Tab-separated table of C-alpha atoms and ligand atoms in Angstrom:
chain	number	residue	atom	x	y	z
A	1	MET	CA	0.769	9.010	-0.889
A	2	LEU	CA	0.505	12.355	-2.602
A	3	VAL	CA	3.386	14.105	-0.852
A	4	GLY	CA	5.574	11.156	0.104
A	5	ASP	CA	5.428	11.788	3.869
A	6	LEU	CA	3.845	9.757	6.611
A	7	PRO	CA	0.943	11.779	8.028
A	8	SER	CA	0.833	12.899	11.657
A	9	GLU	CA	-2.122	11.944	13.862
A	10	ASP	CA	-3.561	15.435	13.246
A	11	ASP	CA	-3.228	15.001	9.482
A	12	VAL	CA	-5.094	11.706	9.726
A	13	GLN	CA	-7.917	13.261	11.749
A	14	HIS	CA	-8.144	16.116	9.272
A	15	LEU	CA	-8.223	13.797	6.256
A	16	SER	CA	-10.854	11.592	7.896
A	17	SER	CA	-13.159	14.527	8.479
A	18	VAL	CA	-12.579	15.939	4.974
A	19	TRP	CA	-13.527	12.588	3.457
A	20	GLN	CA	-16.572	12.371	5.713
A	21	ARG	CA	-17.724	15.753	4.422
A	22	ARG	CA	-17.158	14.770	0.802
A	23	SER	CA	-18.728	11.306	1.018
A	24	HIS	CA	-22.273	12.046	-0.163
A	25	VAL	CA	-23.290	9.786	-3.061
A	26	PRO	CA	-26.131	11.117	-5.254
A	27	ASN	CA	-29.252	8.956	-5.552
A	28	HIS	CA	-28.896	8.378	-9.287
A	29	VAL	CA	-25.763	6.293	-8.594
A	30	PHE	CA	-27.745	3.871	-6.439
A	31	ALA	CA	-30.508	3.829	-9.070
A	32	THR	CA	-27.922	2.970	-11.731
A	33	ILE	CA	-26.598	0.071	-9.645
A	34	GLU	CA	-30.166	-1.115	-9.082
A	35	ALA	CA	-30.751	-1.197	-12.853
A	36	LEU	CA	-28.194	-4.010	-13.190
A	37	PRO	CA	-29.149	-7.645	-12.598
A	38	VAL	CA	-28.096	-8.561	-9.071
A	39	SER	CA	-26.099	-11.442	-10.547
A	40	THR	CA	-23.737	-8.948	-12.259
A	41	HIS	CA	-20.147	-9.399	-11.079
A	42	PRO	CA	-19.460	-6.899	-8.263
A	43	MET	CA	-16.520	-5.403	-10.182
A	44	THR	CA	-18.840	-4.635	-13.111
A	45	GLN	CA	-21.351	-3.028	-10.730
A	46	PHE	CA	-18.481	-1.054	-9.185
A	47	VAL	CA	-17.247	0.283	-12.528
A	48	VAL	CA	-20.767	1.157	-13.714
A	49	ALA	CA	-21.378	3.032	-10.442
A	50	ILE	CA	-18.127	4.993	-10.803
A	51	MET	CA	-19.114	5.917	-14.361
A	52	SER	CA	-22.528	7.128	-13.222
A	53	LEU	CA	-20.815	9.261	-10.561
A	54	GLN	CA	-18.934	11.060	-13.333
A	55	THR	CA	-21.814	13.586	-13.414
A	56	GLU	CA	-20.082	15.094	-10.355
A	57	SER	CA	-16.704	15.710	-12.007
A	58	GLN	CA	-15.380	19.190	-11.289
A	59	PHE	CA	-12.551	18.630	-13.752
A	60	SER	CA	-14.882	18.090	-16.694
A	61	LYS	CA	-17.056	21.081	-15.704
A	62	ARG	CA	-14.077	23.384	-15.270
A	63	TYR	CA	-12.511	22.091	-18.496
A	64	ALA	CA	-15.737	22.852	-20.381
A	65	ARG	CA	-15.646	26.400	-18.967
A	66	GLY	CA	-12.075	26.783	-20.214
A	67	MET	CA	-9.658	26.289	-17.348
A	68	SER	CA	-5.961	27.054	-17.650
A	69	LYS	CA	-3.506	24.135	-17.821
A	70	LYS	CA	-2.058	25.334	-14.541
A	71	GLU	CA	-5.338	24.514	-12.819
A	72	TYR	CA	-5.619	20.941	-14.097
A	73	TRP	CA	-3.941	19.380	-11.075
A	74	ASP	CA	-6.204	21.292	-8.705
A	75	ALA	CA	-9.385	20.052	-10.412
A	76	VAL	CA	-7.998	16.500	-10.522
A	77	PHE	CA	-7.178	16.735	-6.821
A	78	ASP	CA	-10.718	17.881	-6.065
A	79	ASP	CA	-12.289	15.016	-8.027
A	80	SER	CA	-9.861	12.509	-6.521
A	81	MET	CA	-10.745	13.532	-2.977
A	82	ASP	CA	-14.479	13.306	-3.732
A	83	LEU	CA	-14.091	9.968	-5.437
A	84	ILE	CA	-12.011	8.422	-2.635
A	85	ALA	CA	-14.496	9.710	-0.074
A	86	ARG	CA	-17.445	8.180	-1.938
A	87	LEU	CA	-16.063	4.782	-2.947
A	88	PRO	CA	-16.631	2.967	0.388
A	89	ARG	CA	-20.326	3.889	0.346
A	90	ILE	CA	-20.705	2.656	-3.243
A	91	ALA	CA	-18.765	-0.564	-2.643
A	92	ALA	CA	-20.637	-1.313	0.581
A	93	TYR	CA	-23.946	-0.671	-1.207
A	94	ILE	CA	-23.045	-3.237	-3.881
A	95	TYR	CA	-21.983	-5.725	-1.208
A	96	ARG	CA	-25.232	-5.417	0.787
A	97	ARG	CA	-27.321	-5.445	-2.373
A	98	LYS	CA	-25.731	-8.582	-3.756
A	99	TYR	CA	-25.151	-10.646	-0.633
A	100	LYS	CA	-27.328	-9.271	2.189
A	101	ASN	CA	-30.768	-8.964	0.558
A	102	GLY	CA	-30.319	-5.247	-0.033
A	103	GLU	CA	-30.406	-4.471	3.691
A	104	HIS	CA	-28.213	-1.391	3.623
A	105	ILE	CA	-26.358	0.164	6.547
A	106	GLN	CA	-26.034	3.922	6.889
A	107	PRO	CA	-22.534	5.436	7.265
A	108	ASN	CA	-21.228	6.226	10.759
A	109	GLY	CA	-19.711	9.714	10.688
A	110	LEU	CA	-17.597	9.008	13.763
A	111	LEU	CA	-15.547	6.275	12.123
A	112	ASP	CA	-12.432	6.542	9.982
A	113	TRP	CA	-12.534	5.780	6.238
A	114	SER	CA	-11.679	2.062	6.513
A	115	GLY	CA	-13.616	1.526	9.747
A	116	ASN	CA	-16.706	3.097	8.241
A	117	PHE	CA	-16.337	0.950	5.136
A	118	ALA	CA	-16.236	-2.197	7.316
A	119	HIS	CA	-19.256	-0.919	9.267
A	120	MET	CA	-21.319	-0.231	6.118
A	121	MET	CA	-20.591	-3.752	4.874
A	122	GLY	CA	-21.918	-5.069	8.195
A	123	TYR	CA	-18.735	-6.000	10.084
A	124	GLU	CA	-18.453	-4.529	13.567
A	125	ASP	CA	-15.670	-6.644	15.056
A	126	GLU	CA	-12.820	-4.239	15.922
A	127	SER	CA	-10.211	-6.681	14.640
A	128	PHE	CA	-12.058	-6.782	11.277
A	129	HIS	CA	-11.867	-2.965	11.211
A	130	GLU	CA	-8.144	-3.365	11.876
A	131	LEU	CA	-7.933	-5.829	8.979
A	132	MET	CA	-9.693	-3.328	6.681
A	133	ARG	CA	-7.159	-0.648	7.679
A	134	LEU	CA	-4.338	-3.040	6.800
A	135	TYR	CA	-6.084	-4.154	3.597
A	136	MET	CA	-6.756	-0.578	2.455
A	137	THR	CA	-3.138	0.373	3.170
A	138	ILE	CA	-1.304	-2.475	1.493
A	139	HIS	CA	-3.367	-2.582	-1.695
A	140	ALA	CA	-3.150	1.136	-2.391
A	141	ASP	CA	-0.118	1.268	-4.614
A	142	HIS	CA	2.562	-0.751	-6.338
A	143	GLU	CA	4.612	1.561	-8.552
A	144	GLY	CA	3.125	3.027	-11.715
A	145	GLY	CA	3.569	-0.002	-13.969
A	146	ASN	CA	0.795	-2.301	-12.780
A	147	VAL	CA	-2.277	-2.512	-15.011
A	148	SER	CA	-4.667	-0.461	-12.841
A	149	ALA	CA	-2.159	2.350	-12.222
A	150	HIS	CA	-0.938	2.442	-15.791
A	151	THR	CA	-4.452	2.354	-17.276
A	152	THR	CA	-5.604	5.193	-15.021
A	153	HIS	CA	-2.525	7.151	-16.077
A	154	LEU	CA	-3.003	6.366	-19.794
A	155	VAL	CA	-6.683	7.304	-19.906
A	156	GLY	CA	-5.947	10.399	-17.814
A	157	SER	CA	-3.343	11.454	-20.372
A	158	ALA	CA	-6.258	12.174	-22.743
A	159	LEU	CA	-7.458	14.633	-20.058
A	160	SER	CA	-10.313	12.275	-19.280
A	161	ASP	CA	-11.418	13.253	-15.781
A	162	PRO	CA	-10.559	11.149	-12.689
A	163	TYR	CA	-13.909	9.313	-12.740
A	164	LEU	CA	-13.375	8.143	-16.336
A	165	SER	CA	-9.709	7.371	-15.736
A	166	PHE	CA	-10.235	5.469	-12.504
A	167	ALA	CA	-13.133	3.445	-13.963
A	168	ALA	CA	-10.800	2.392	-16.795
A	169	GLY	CA	-8.159	1.366	-14.269
A	170	MET	CA	-10.755	-0.714	-12.435
A	171	ASN	CA	-11.587	-2.580	-15.639
A	172	GLY	CA	-7.936	-3.598	-15.679
A	173	LEU	CA	-8.016	-4.553	-12.004
A	174	ALA	CA	-10.938	-6.869	-12.798
A	175	GLY	CA	-8.674	-9.156	-14.864
A	176	PRO	CA	-7.509	-12.517	-13.434
A	177	LEU	CA	-3.844	-11.656	-13.964
A	178	HIS	CA	-4.347	-8.532	-11.825
A	179	GLY	CA	-6.835	-7.924	-9.003
A	180	LEU	CA	-9.155	-10.836	-9.702
A	181	ALA	CA	-6.351	-13.186	-8.609
A	182	ASN	CA	-7.423	-12.857	-4.958
A	183	GLN	CA	-10.757	-14.521	-5.742
A	184	GLU	CA	-8.970	-17.165	-7.841
A	185	VAL	CA	-6.726	-18.041	-4.878
A	186	ILE	CA	-9.621	-18.822	-2.572
A	187	LYS	CA	-11.373	-20.848	-5.269
A	188	TRP	CA	-8.167	-22.808	-5.836
A	189	ILE	CA	-7.710	-23.540	-2.105
A	190	TYR	CA	-11.317	-24.757	-1.780
A	191	GLU	CA	-10.793	-27.070	-4.762
A	192	LEU	CA	-7.520	-28.296	-3.262
A	193	ARG	CA	-9.170	-29.109	0.066
A	194	GLU	CA	-12.072	-30.820	-1.618
A	195	GLU	CA	-9.922	-32.976	-3.848
A	196	ILE	CA	-7.594	-33.989	-1.016
A	197	GLY	CA	-10.446	-34.369	1.429
A	198	ALA	CA	-8.665	-32.676	4.320
A	199	GLU	CA	-9.331	-29.416	6.131
A	200	ILE	CA	-5.609	-28.697	6.430
A	201	PRO	CA	-3.814	-30.547	3.620
A	202	SER	CA	-0.214	-31.510	4.405
A	203	LYS	CA	2.742	-29.976	2.568
A	204	GLN	CA	3.280	-33.227	0.701
A	205	GLN	CA	-0.354	-33.356	-0.450
A	206	ILE	CA	-0.103	-29.732	-1.553
A	207	GLU	CA	3.072	-30.451	-3.516
A	208	GLU	CA	1.344	-33.263	-5.401
A	209	TYR	CA	-1.686	-31.071	-6.107
A	210	VAL	CA	0.508	-28.228	-7.376
A	211	LYS	CA	2.362	-30.559	-9.722
A	212	LYS	CA	-0.999	-31.737	-11.060
A	213	THR	CA	-2.193	-28.114	-11.489
A	214	LEU	CA	0.957	-27.311	-13.470
A	215	SER	CA	0.773	-30.478	-15.571
A	216	GLU	CA	-2.732	-29.424	-16.662
A	217	GLY	CA	-1.228	-26.200	-18.017
A	218	LYS	CA	-2.765	-24.072	-15.241
A	219	VAL	CA	-1.082	-21.549	-12.959
A	220	VAL	CA	-0.988	-21.497	-9.169
A	221	PRO	CA	-2.952	-18.333	-8.373
A	222	GLY	CA	-1.287	-15.895	-5.982
A	223	TYR	CA	2.218	-17.076	-6.878
A	224	GLY	CA	4.635	-15.161	-9.113
A	225	HIS	CA	4.825	-11.484	-9.946
A	226	ALA	CA	5.845	-9.320	-12.880
A	227	VAL	CA	8.611	-7.518	-10.993
A	228	LEU	CA	8.946	-8.942	-7.469
A	229	ARG	CA	11.601	-11.620	-6.973
A	230	GLN	CA	10.949	-12.425	-3.335
A	231	THR	CA	7.996	-12.958	-0.983
A	232	ASP	CA	5.722	-9.955	-1.412
A	233	PRO	CA	6.061	-7.832	1.768
A	234	ARG	CA	2.283	-7.415	1.649
A	235	PHE	CA	1.968	-11.200	2.008
A	236	THR	CA	4.221	-11.015	5.073
A	237	ALA	CA	2.181	-8.179	6.598
A	238	GLN	CA	-0.955	-10.292	6.302
A	239	MET	CA	0.835	-13.324	7.716
A	240	GLU	CA	1.788	-11.230	10.765
A	241	PHE	CA	-1.852	-10.183	11.128
A	242	GLY	CA	-2.917	-13.836	10.921
A	243	LYS	CA	-0.378	-14.889	13.557
A	244	LYS	CA	-1.713	-12.215	15.891
A	245	HIS	CA	-5.442	-12.603	15.368
A	246	MET	CA	-6.163	-16.164	14.137
A	247	PRO	CA	-3.135	-18.472	14.397
A	248	ASP	CA	-5.330	-21.598	14.643
A	249	ASP	CA	-7.618	-20.879	11.703
A	250	PRO	CA	-7.521	-23.927	9.365
A	251	LEU	CA	-7.737	-21.898	6.144
A	252	VAL	CA	-4.996	-19.508	7.272
A	253	GLN	CA	-2.849	-22.484	8.255
A	254	THR	CA	-3.439	-23.952	4.803
A	255	VAL	CA	-2.176	-20.715	3.249
A	256	TRP	CA	0.976	-21.042	5.358
A	257	ASN	CA	1.424	-24.692	4.353
A	258	ILE	CA	1.043	-23.683	0.709
A	259	TYR	CA	3.715	-21.029	1.325
A	260	GLU	CA	6.095	-23.756	2.456
A	261	ALA	CA	5.180	-26.253	-0.258
A	262	VAL	CA	4.807	-24.199	-3.437
A	263	PRO	CA	8.028	-22.130	-3.873
A	264	PRO	CA	10.344	-25.185	-4.070
A	265	VAL	CA	8.111	-26.770	-6.746
A	266	LEU	CA	7.838	-23.572	-8.804
A	267	GLY	CA	11.522	-22.751	-8.201
A	268	SER	CA	12.537	-26.014	-9.847
A	269	ILE	CA	10.966	-24.895	-13.148
A	270	ALA	CA	13.570	-22.943	-15.107
A	271	LYS	CA	11.231	-20.478	-16.814
A	272	ILE	CA	9.537	-19.380	-13.554
A	273	LYS	CA	11.404	-16.281	-12.397
A	274	ASN	CA	9.499	-15.731	-9.178
A	275	PRO	CA	8.195	-18.714	-7.215
A	276	TRP	CA	7.142	-16.582	-4.234
A	277	PRO	CA	3.644	-15.563	-3.096
A	278	ASN	CA	2.212	-12.142	-3.840
A	279	VAL	CA	-0.366	-10.053	-1.978
A	280	ASP	CA	-3.300	-12.098	-3.300
A	281	ALA	CA	-2.065	-15.407	-1.872
A	282	HIS	CA	-3.102	-14.429	1.651
A	283	SER	CA	-5.855	-11.831	1.613
A	284	GLY	CA	-8.908	-14.075	1.086
A	285	SER	CA	-8.158	-16.403	3.996
A	286	LEU	CA	-8.174	-13.499	6.478
A	287	LEU	CA	-11.513	-12.281	5.180
A	288	VAL	CA	-13.060	-15.758	5.318
A	289	HIS	CA	-12.062	-15.973	8.985
A	290	TYR	CA	-14.525	-13.158	9.738
A	291	GLY	CA	-17.282	-14.748	7.695
A	292	PHE	CA	-16.546	-12.573	4.635
A	293	VAL	CA	-16.902	-15.506	2.263
A	294	GLU	CA	-18.192	-13.770	-0.848
A	295	TYR	CA	-14.888	-14.036	-2.685
A	296	GLU	CA	-16.211	-12.482	-5.896
A	297	PHE	CA	-16.237	-9.230	-3.956
A	298	TYR	CA	-12.567	-9.280	-2.921
A	299	THR	CA	-11.399	-7.372	-5.994
A	300	VAL	CA	-13.778	-4.517	-5.126
A	301	LEU	CA	-12.014	-4.160	-1.764
A	302	PHE	CA	-8.745	-4.039	-3.684
A	303	GLY	CA	-10.238	-1.389	-5.982
A	304	VAL	CA	-11.359	0.920	-3.175
A	305	SER	CA	-7.840	0.817	-1.791
A	306	ARG	CA	-6.153	1.191	-5.189
A	307	ALA	CA	-7.931	4.530	-5.654
A	308	LEU	CA	-5.494	6.059	-3.157
A	309	GLY	CA	-2.434	5.215	-5.213
A	310	VAL	CA	-3.633	5.703	-8.757
A	311	LEU	CA	-5.416	8.985	-8.048
A	312	ALA	CA	-2.389	10.394	-6.208
A	313	SER	CA	-0.372	9.573	-9.335
A	314	LEU	CA	-3.017	11.187	-11.541
A	315	CYS	CA	-2.686	14.453	-9.583
A	316	TRP	CA	1.065	14.366	-10.242
A	317	ASP	CA	0.506	13.608	-13.937
A	318	ARG	CA	-1.454	16.832	-14.346
A	319	ALA	CA	0.763	18.855	-11.999
A	320	LEU	CA	3.825	17.858	-14.041
A	321	GLY	CA	1.993	18.484	-17.314
A	322	PHE	CA	2.594	15.006	-18.711
A	323	PRO	CA	1.544	14.765	-22.359
A	324	LEU	CA	-0.904	12.496	-24.123
A	325	GLU	CA	0.510	8.977	-24.170
A	326	ARG	CA	0.813	7.401	-27.574
A	327	PRO	CA	3.075	4.370	-27.959
A	328	LYS	CA	4.509	3.589	-31.373
A	329	SER	CA	2.731	0.927	-33.395
A	330	VAL	CA	4.133	-1.542	-35.915
A	331	THR	CA	3.113	-2.602	-39.423
A	332	THR	CA	1.735	-5.987	-40.485
A	333	LYS	CA	4.928	-6.476	-42.495
A	334	LEU	CA	6.966	-6.123	-39.325
A	335	VAL	CA	4.808	-8.712	-37.569
A	336	ASN	CA	5.135	-11.103	-40.534
A	337	ASP	CA	8.921	-10.600	-40.568
A	338	TRP	CA	9.011	-11.307	-36.848
A	339	LEU	CA	6.966	-14.483	-37.285
A	340	ALA	CA	9.380	-15.565	-40.023
A	341	GLY	CA	12.276	-14.953	-37.624
A	342	LYS	CA	13.626	-12.002	-39.621
A	343	GLU	CA	12.874	-9.324	-37.064
A	344	GLU	CA	13.422	-9.021	-33.339
A	345	ILE	CA	11.037	-6.198	-32.547
A	346	TRP	CA	9.456	-7.729	-29.454
A	347	GLU	CA	12.668	-8.749	-27.738
A	348	GLY	CA	14.224	-5.348	-28.406
B	412	MLT	C1	-0.278	-4.708	-7.772
B	412	MLT	O1	-0.320	-4.416	-6.586
B	412	MLT	O2	-0.752	-3.968	-8.654
B	412	MLT	C2	0.290	-6.024	-8.143
B	412	MLT	O3	1.376	-6.330	-7.325
B	412	MLT	C3	0.573	-6.176	-9.611
B	412	MLT	C4	1.749	-5.403	-10.137
B	412	MLT	O4	2.433	-4.705	-9.415
B	412	MLT	O5	2.006	-5.515	-11.356
């Protein structure tokens, strides 16, 4: 992601072992997580843990010693590599703490980054490891404009170190219009099945339910996107995985029925620009298949993956010497004029 080339097998082996070496998480991070009520949302625990890990930032230490601007990217790279290496351990710790009575699983140094993450969460099925590799790959990046990438970039523009910047990005990812949508999707499907009283609701039943959802002024989670105008290729990648590994799974089949039923309904509403599913519409159903039913945790998985993209961008931000970001603001008079129809600032 950093250099724009697909890595060779050797590169992958090298990166895996570098991340293994950098993956140590200091004890105070676990103690900080433990200080939070176990009922705390896993994304909040995740962000708090990342913040407590900021004690390890090389960027902030080197900055305090007076590093040259030319070295910024190097210190950001160093922090980014450490952070990426450590996130699976932190996320898995939160998962086991919250859902598995705090019975933690030690890392396995022989596994790759995603495989080890799956292992530390307690999933040993090789096809689940394969799913984690897919999941970690497809959630890593989506241009620089999404909330998590842009927030990381914005906070980094103040020369806040990668720990501070990434934690800020994760607060954005925790919003329902961004990464939290994957948990909303699964909730919505469970409600749909319960109301209809069928394990695999028909397309017609789904259509009726969607119309009801819309008439109540609610959205269909997992459908629509700020910039995509077609089925999200990440949805398709997960569909392919489902066809290969679990074609008869009732929840996965429901996701596919929804995919057939929903776009025509949404497409008939003039103001909806994109009636197609996005990445979040599919991810939960694959996880549930393996018994990973704790849907509140899904956004943390997204967050571990997103580190790859946003931190690669942060390295480029400092390498290219991007300045502090400071959008223009407007006056109250301008807002009042706009409300009175005299000004077109927002459309412009
Ligand atoms: C993402 O991956 O961040 C989502 O597709 C949202 C977006 O791109 O705005």
